[in-house]
XYZ file of N, CA and C in Angstrom:
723
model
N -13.427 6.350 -9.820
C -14.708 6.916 -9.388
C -14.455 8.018 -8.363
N -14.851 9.025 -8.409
C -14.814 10.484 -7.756
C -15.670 9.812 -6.431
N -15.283 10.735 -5.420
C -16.169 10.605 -4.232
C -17.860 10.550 -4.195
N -17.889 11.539 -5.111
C -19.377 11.681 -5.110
C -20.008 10.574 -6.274
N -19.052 10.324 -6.709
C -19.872 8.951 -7.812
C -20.061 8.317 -6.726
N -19.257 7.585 -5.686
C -18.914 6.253 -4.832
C -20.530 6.772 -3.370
N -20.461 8.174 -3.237
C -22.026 8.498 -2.743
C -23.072 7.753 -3.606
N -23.276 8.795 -4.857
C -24.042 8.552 -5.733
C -24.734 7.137 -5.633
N -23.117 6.062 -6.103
C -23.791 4.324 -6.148
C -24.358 3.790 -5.048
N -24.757 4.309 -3.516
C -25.329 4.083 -2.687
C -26.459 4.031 -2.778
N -27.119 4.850 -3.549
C -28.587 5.087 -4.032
C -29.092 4.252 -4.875
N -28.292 3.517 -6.106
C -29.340 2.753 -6.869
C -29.000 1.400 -6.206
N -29.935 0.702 -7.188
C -29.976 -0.634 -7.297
C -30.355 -1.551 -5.956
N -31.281 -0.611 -5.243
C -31.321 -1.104 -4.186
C -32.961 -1.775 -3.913
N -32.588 -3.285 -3.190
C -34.156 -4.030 -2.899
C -35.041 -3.319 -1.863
N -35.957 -3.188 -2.005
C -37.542 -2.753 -1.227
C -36.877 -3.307 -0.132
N -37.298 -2.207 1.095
C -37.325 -2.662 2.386
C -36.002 -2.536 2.749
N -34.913 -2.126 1.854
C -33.522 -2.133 2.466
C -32.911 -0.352 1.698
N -33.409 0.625 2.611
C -32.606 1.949 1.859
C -31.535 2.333 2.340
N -30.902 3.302 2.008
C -29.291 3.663 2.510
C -29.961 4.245 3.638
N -29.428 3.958 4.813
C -29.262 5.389 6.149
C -28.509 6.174 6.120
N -28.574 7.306 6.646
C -27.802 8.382 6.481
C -28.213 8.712 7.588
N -27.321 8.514 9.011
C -27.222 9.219 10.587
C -26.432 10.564 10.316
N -27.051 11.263 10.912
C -26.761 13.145 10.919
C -25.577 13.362 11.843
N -24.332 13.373 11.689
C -23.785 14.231 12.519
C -23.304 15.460 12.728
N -23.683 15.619 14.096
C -23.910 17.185 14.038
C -22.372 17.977 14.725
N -21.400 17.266 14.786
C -19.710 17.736 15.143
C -18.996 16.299 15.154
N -17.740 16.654 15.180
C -16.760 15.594 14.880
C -16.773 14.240 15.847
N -17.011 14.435 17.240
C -17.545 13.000 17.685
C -18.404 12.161 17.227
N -19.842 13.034 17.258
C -21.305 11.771 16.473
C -20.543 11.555 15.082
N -20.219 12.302 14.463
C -19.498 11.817 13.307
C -18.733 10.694 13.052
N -17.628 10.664 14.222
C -17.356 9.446 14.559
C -18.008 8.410 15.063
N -18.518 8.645 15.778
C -19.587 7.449 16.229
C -20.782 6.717 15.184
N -20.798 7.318 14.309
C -21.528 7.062 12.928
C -21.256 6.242 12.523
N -19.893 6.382 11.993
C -18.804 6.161 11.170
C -18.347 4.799 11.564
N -18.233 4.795 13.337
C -17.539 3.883 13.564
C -18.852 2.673 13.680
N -19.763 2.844 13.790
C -20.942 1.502 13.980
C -20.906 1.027 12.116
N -20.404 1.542 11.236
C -20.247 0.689 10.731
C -21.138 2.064 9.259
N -22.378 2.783 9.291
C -22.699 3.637 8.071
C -21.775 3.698 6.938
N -22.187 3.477 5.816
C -21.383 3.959 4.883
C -21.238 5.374 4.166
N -21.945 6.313 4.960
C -21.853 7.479 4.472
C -22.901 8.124 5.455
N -22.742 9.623 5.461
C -23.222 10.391 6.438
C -24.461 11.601 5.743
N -24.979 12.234 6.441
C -25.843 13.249 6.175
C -26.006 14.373 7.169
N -25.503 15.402 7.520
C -25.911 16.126 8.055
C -26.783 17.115 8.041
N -27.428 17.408 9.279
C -28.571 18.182 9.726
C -28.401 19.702 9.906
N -28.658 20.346 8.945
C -28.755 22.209 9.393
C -28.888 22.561 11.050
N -30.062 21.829 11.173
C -31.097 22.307 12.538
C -29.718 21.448 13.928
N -29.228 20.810 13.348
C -28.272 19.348 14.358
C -27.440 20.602 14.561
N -26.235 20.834 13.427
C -25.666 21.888 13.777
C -26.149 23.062 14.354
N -26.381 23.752 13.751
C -27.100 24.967 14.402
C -27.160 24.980 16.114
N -27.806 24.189 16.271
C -27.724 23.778 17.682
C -26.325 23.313 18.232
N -25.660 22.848 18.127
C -24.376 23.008 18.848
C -23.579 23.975 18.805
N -24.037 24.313 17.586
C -22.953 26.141 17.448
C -23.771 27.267 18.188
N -24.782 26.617 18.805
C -25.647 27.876 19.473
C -26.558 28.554 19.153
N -27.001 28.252 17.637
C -27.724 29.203 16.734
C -29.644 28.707 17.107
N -30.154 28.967 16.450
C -31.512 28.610 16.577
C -31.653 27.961 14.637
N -32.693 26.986 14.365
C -32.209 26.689 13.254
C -32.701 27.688 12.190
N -31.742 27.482 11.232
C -32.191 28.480 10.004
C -30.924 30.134 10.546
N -30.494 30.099 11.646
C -29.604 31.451 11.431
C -27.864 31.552 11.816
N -27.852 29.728 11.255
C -26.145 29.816 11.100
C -25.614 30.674 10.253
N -24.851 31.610 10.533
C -24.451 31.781 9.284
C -23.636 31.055 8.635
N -23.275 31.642 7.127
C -22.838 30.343 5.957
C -21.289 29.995 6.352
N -20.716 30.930 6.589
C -19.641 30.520 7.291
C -18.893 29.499 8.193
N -19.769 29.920 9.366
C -19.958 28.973 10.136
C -20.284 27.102 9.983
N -21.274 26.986 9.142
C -21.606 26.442 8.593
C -20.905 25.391 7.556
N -19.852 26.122 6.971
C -19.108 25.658 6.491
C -17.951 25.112 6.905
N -17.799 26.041 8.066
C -16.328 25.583 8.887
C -16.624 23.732 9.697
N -17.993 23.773 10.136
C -18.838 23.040 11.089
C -18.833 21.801 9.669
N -18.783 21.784 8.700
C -19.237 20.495 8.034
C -17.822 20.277 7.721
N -16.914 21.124 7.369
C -15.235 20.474 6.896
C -14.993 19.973 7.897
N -14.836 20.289 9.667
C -14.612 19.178 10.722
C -15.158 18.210 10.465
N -16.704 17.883 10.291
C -17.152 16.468 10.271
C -16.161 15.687 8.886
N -16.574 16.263 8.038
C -15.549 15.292 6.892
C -13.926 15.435 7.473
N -13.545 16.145 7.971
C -12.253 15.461 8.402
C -12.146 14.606 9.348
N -12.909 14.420 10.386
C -13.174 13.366 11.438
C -13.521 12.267 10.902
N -13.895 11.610 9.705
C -14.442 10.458 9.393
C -13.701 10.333 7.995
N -13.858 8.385 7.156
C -13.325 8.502 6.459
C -14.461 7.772 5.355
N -15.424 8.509 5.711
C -16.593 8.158 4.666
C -17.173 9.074 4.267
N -17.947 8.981 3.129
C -18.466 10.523 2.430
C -19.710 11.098 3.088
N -19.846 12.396 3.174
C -20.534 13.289 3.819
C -21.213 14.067 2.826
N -22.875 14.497 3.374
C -23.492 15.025 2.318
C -24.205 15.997 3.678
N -24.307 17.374 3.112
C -24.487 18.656 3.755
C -25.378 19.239 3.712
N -26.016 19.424 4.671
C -27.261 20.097 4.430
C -27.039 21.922 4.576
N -27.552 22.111 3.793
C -26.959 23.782 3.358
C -28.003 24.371 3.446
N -29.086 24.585 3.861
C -30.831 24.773 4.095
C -30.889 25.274 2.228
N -31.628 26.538 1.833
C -31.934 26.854 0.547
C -30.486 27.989 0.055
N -29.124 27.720 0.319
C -28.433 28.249 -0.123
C -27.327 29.077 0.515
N -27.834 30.018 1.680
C -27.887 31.210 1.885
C -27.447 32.321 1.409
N -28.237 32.506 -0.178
C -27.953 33.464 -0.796
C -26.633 33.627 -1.260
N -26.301 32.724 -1.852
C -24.817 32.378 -2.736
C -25.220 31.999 -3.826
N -24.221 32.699 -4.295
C -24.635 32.478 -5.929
C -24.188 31.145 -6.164
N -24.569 30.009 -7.360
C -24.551 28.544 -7.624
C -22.863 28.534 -7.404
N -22.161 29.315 -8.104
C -20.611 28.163 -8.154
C -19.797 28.886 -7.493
N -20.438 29.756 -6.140
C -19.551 30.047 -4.911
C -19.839 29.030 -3.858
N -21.589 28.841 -3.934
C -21.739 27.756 -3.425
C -21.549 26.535 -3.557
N -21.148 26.183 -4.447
C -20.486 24.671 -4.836
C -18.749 24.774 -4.757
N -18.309 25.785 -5.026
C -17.149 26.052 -4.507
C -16.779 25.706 -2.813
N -17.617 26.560 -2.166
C -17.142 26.748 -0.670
C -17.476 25.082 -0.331
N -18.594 24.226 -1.014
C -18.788 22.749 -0.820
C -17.992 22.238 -0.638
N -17.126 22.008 -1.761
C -16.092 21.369 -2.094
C -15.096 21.789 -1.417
N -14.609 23.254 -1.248
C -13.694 23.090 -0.119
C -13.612 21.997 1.508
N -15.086 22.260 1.771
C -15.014 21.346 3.076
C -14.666 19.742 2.594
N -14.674 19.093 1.565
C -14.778 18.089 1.492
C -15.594 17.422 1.395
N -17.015 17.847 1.437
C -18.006 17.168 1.411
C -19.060 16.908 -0.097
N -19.311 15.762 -0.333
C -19.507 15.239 -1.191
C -21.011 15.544 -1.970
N -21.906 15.762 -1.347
C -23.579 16.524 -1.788
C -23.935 17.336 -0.911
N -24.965 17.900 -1.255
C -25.965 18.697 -0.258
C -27.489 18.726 0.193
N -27.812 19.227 0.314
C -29.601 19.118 0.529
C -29.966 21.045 -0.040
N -30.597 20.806 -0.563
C -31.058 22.736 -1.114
C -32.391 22.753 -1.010
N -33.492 23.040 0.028
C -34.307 22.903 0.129
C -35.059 24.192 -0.683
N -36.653 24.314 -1.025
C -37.655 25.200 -1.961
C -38.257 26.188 -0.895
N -38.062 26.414 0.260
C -38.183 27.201 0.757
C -37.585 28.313 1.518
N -37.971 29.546 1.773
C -37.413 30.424 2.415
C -38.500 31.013 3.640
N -37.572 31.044 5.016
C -38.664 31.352 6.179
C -40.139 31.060 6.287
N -39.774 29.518 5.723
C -41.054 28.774 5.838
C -42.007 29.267 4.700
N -41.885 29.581 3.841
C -42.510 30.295 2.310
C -42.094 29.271 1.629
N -42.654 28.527 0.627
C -42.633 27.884 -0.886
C -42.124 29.080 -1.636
N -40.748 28.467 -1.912
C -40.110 29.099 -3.693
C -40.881 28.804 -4.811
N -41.010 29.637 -5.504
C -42.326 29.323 -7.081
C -40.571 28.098 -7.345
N -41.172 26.919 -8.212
C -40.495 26.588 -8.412
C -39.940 26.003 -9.417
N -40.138 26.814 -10.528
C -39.871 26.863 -11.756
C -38.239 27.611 -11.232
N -38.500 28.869 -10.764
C -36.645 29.456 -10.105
C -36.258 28.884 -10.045
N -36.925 27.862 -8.663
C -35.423 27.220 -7.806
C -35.478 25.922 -8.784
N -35.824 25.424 -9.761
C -35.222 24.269 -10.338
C -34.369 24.949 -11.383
N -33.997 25.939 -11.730
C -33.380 27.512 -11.920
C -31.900 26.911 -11.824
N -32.403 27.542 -10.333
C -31.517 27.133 -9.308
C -30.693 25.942 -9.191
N -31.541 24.981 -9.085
C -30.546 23.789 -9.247
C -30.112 23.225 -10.201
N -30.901 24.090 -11.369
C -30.044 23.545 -12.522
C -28.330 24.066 -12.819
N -28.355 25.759 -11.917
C -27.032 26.194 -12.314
C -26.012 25.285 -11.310
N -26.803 24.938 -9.830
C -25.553 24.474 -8.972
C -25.599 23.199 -9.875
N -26.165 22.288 -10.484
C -25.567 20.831 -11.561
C -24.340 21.232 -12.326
N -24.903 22.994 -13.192
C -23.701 23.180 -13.958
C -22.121 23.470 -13.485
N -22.373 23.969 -12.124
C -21.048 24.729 -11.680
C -20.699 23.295 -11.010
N -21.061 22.436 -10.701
C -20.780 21.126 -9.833
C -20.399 20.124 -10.725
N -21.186 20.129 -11.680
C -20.644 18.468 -12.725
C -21.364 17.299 -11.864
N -20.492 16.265 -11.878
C -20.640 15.071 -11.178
C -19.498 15.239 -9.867
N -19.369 16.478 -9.370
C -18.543 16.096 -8.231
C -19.800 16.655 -7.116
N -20.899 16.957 -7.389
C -21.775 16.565 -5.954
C -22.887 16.088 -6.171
N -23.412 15.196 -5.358
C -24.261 14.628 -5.248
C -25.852 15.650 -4.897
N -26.305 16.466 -5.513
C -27.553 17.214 -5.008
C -28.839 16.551 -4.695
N -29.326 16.881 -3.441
C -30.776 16.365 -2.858
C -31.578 17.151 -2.682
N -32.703 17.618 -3.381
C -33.437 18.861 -3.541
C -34.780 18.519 -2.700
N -34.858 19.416 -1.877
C -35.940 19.228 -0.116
C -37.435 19.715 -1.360
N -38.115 19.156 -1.001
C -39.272 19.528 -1.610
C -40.182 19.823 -0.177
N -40.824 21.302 0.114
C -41.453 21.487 1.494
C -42.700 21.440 1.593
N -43.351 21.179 0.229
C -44.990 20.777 0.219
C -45.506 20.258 1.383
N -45.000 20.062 2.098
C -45.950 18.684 3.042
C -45.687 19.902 4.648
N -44.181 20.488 4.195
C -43.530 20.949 5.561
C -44.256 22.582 5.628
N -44.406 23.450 4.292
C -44.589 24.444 4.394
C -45.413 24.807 3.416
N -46.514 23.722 2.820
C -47.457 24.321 1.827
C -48.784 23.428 2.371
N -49.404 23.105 1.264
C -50.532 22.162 1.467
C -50.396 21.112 1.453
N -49.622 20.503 0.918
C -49.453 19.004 1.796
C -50.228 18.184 0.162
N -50.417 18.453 -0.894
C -51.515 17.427 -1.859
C -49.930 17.128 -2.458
N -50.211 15.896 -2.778
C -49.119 14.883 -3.057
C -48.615 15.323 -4.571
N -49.867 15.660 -5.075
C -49.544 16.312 -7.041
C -48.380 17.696 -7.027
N -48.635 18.230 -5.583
C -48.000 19.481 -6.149
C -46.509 18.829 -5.330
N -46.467 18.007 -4.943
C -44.701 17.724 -4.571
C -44.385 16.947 -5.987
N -44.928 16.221 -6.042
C -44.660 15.199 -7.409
C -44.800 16.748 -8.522
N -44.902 17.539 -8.739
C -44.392 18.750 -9.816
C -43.539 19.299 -9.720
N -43.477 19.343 -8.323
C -41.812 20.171 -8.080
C -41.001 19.715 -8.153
N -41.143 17.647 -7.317
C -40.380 16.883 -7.613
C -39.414 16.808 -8.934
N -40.712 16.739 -9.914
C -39.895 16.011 -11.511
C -39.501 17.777 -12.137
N -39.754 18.690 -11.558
C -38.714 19.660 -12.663
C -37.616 19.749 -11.502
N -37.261 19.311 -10.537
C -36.029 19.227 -9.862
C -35.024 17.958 -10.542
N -35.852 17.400 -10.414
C -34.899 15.989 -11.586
C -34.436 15.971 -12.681
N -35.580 17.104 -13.004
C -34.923 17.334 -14.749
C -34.199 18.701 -14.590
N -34.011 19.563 -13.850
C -33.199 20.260 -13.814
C -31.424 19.748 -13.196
N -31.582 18.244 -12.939
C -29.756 18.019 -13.203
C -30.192 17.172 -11.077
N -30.933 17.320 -10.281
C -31.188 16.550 -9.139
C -31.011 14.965 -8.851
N -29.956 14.940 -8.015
C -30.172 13.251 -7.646
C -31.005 12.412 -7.151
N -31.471 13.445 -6.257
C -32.757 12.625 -5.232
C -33.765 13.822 -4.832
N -34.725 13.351 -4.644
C -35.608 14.358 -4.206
C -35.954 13.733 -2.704
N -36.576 15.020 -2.104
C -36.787 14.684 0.092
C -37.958 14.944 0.336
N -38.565 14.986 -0.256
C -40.383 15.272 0.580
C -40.176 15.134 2.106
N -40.056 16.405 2.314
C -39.725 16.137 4.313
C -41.187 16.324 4.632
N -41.373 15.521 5.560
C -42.802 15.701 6.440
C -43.984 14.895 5.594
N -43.360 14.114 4.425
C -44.503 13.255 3.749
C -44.862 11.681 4.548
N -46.314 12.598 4.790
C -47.003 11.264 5.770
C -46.348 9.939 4.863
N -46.353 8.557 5.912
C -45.735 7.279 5.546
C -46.766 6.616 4.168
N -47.832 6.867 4.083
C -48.991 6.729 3.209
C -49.133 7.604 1.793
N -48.196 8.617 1.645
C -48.191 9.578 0.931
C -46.910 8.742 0.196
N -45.950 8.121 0.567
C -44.532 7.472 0.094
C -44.688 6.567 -1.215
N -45.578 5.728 -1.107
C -45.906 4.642 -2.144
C -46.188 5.659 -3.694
N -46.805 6.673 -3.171
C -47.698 7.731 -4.092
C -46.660 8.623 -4.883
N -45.562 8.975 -4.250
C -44.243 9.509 -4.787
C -43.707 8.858 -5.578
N -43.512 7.411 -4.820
C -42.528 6.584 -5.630
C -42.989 5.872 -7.042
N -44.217 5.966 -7.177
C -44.716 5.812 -8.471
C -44.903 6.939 -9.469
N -44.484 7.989 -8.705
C -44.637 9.466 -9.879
C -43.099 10.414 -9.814
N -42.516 9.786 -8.828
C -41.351 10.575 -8.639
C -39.950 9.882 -9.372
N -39.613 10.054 -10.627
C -38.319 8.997 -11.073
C -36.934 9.714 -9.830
N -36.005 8.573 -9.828
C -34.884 8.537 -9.022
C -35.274 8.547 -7.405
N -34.117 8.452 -7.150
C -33.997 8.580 -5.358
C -35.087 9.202 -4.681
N -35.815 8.650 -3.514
C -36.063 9.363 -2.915
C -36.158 9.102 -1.604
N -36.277 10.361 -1.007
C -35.568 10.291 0.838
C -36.165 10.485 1.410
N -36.696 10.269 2.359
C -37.981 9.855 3.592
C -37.204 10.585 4.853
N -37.775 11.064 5.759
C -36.965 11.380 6.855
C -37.806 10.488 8.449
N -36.706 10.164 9.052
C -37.490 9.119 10.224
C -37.006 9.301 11.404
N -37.960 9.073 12.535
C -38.120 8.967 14.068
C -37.939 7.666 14.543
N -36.939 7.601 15.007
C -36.855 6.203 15.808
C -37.814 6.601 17.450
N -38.674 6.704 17.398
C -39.496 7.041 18.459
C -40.419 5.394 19.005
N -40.773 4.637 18.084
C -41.041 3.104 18.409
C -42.619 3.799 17.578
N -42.729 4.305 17.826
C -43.896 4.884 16.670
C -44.279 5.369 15.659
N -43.814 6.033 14.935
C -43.297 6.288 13.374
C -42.669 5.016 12.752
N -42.760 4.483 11.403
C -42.210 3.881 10.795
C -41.091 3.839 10.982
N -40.171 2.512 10.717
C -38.986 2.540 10.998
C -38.279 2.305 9.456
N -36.847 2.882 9.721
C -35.957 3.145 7.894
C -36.486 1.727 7.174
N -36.518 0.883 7.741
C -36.697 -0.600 6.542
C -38.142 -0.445 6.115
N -39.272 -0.059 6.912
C -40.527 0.432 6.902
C -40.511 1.506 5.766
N -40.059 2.495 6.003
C -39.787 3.483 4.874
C -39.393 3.157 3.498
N -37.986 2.254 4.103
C -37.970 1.853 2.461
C -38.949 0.802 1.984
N -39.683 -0.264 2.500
C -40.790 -0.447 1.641
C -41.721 -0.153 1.131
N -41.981 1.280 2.161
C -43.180 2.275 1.219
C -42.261 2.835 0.072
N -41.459 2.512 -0.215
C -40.401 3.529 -1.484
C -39.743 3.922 -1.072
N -38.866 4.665 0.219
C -37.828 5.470 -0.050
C -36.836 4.462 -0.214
N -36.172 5.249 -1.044
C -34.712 5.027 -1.156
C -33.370 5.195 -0.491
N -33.384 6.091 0.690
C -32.639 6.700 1.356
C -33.972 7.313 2.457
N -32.820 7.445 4.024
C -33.745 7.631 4.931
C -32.446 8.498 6.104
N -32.961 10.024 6.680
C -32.477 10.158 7.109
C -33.577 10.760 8.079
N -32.733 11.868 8.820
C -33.079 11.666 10.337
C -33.294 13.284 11.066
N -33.078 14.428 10.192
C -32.612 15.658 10.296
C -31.849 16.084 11.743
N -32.494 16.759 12.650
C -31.897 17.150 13.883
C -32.348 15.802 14.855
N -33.142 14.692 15.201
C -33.971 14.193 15.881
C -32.691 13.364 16.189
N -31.544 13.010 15.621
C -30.490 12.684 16.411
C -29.918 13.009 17.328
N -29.429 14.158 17.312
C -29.098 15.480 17.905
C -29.783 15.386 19.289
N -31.142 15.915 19.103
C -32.034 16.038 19.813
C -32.327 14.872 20.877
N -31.983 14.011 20.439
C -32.206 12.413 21.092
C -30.839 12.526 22.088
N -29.787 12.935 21.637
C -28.395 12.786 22.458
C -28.735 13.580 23.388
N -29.262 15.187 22.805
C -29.116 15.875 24.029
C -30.078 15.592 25.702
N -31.482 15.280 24.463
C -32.005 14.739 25.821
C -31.469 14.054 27.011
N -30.653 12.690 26.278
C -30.023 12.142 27.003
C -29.116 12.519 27.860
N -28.383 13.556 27.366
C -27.474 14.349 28.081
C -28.204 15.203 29.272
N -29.422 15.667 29.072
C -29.764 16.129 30.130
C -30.367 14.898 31.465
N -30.758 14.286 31.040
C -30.783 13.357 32.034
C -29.876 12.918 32.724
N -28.855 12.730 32.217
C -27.163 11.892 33.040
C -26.899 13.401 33.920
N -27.118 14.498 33.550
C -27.105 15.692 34.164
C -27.380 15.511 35.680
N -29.240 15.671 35.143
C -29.359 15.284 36.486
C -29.668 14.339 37.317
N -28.525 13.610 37.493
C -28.525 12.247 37.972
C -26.922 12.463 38.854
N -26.795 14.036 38.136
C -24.824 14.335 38.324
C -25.015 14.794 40.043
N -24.212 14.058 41.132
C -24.177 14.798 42.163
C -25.404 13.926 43.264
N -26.148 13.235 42.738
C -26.913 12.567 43.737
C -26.568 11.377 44.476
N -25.329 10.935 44.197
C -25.008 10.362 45.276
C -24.436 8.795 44.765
């Protein structure tokens, strides 16, 4: 079994109320620290990185980007899936190329650009060529932004959803789909699907998620974001005595 099959089998066969997690790390420590509590596989965050490399999210360049996810898969010895925002303008099997160089096992290819909905008849286009240039050596998770950057009606994610699936997609991500909107997917959406969550004590929590349906539950930058806070606090606490 190829790496990305041994991803892949993380996703099925799994009981209500129990989905895969996928903690974001955003450089080779949280990576480790992931890794080491025990996850069986990772997901990283565009917006996570971005932010430690300095960028604002959305203007890593691809480079960068790439260099930033081969550290995490070399720091850990579990499979890693990449969030690549909608491409950045790489053609399908340079971009599945430069993937695979880092080592990392899937990606995330989200339907939008600068907060715009892709018509998305293209981008399932699109993901049908990165299936062809990829095979079964990556695992693809296609961001559906209805909820994040359109109108939000559950029919038009569930359309984009199923020609992403049938264009060669493992899982589909409705990011920003209210917890009530989940049940509604998972009865119109075939295969995987990925919920994104706030451990805030108020938002649903991943086992919560997966009983509304998801299948997988990750976390985008709000990891990240959670450390740094923290980090600023121990800050200033530095020097008082």
């Amino acid at each position: 079994m190829n790496p990305a099959d041994t991803f892949r089998a993380l996703h099925h066969d799994r009981p209500p109320g129990d989905p895969l997690v996928l903690p974001g790390p955003w450089d080779a420590v949280s990576a480790r620290v992931f890794a080491e509590a025990g996850f069986p596989a990772l997901s990283t965050p565009s917006a996570g990185i971005a932010a430690s490399l300095g960028y604002a999210d959305g203007e890593t360049p691809a480079g960068e980007m790439f260099a930033a996810v081969a550290r995490i898969v070399r720091a850990v010895d579990v499979p890693v899936s990449a969030d690549l925002e909608n491409g950045y303008g790489l053609a399908p099997r340079e971009l599945v190329e430069r993937l695979l160089e880092t080592g990392a096992v899937g990606c995330n290819l989200e339907d939008s650009d600068a907060g715009v909905l892709l018509d998305p008849h293209r981008h399932a286009d699109r993901i049908a060529a990165v299936r062809a240039a990829a095979g079964d050596r990556l695992f693809v998770n296609a961001r559906v932004d209805t909820f994040a950057h359109g109108d939000g009606d559950p029919e038009r994610a569930v359309e984009r959803a199923a020609l992403y699936v049938a264009a060669g997609a493992d899982c589909v991500y409705p990011i920003g789909a209210p917890a009530d909107v989940l049940p509604i997917l998972r009865a119109q959406v075939p295969g995987p699907l990925n919920a994104f969550a706030r451990l805030d004590g108020e938002s649903p929590s991943p086992c919560e998620l997966g009983a509304l349906g998801a299948t997988r539950v990750t976390f985008g930058p709000w990891l990240q974001r959670r450390a740094a806070a923290h980090l600023g606090e121990l800050a200033a606490r530095l020097g008082q005595g």
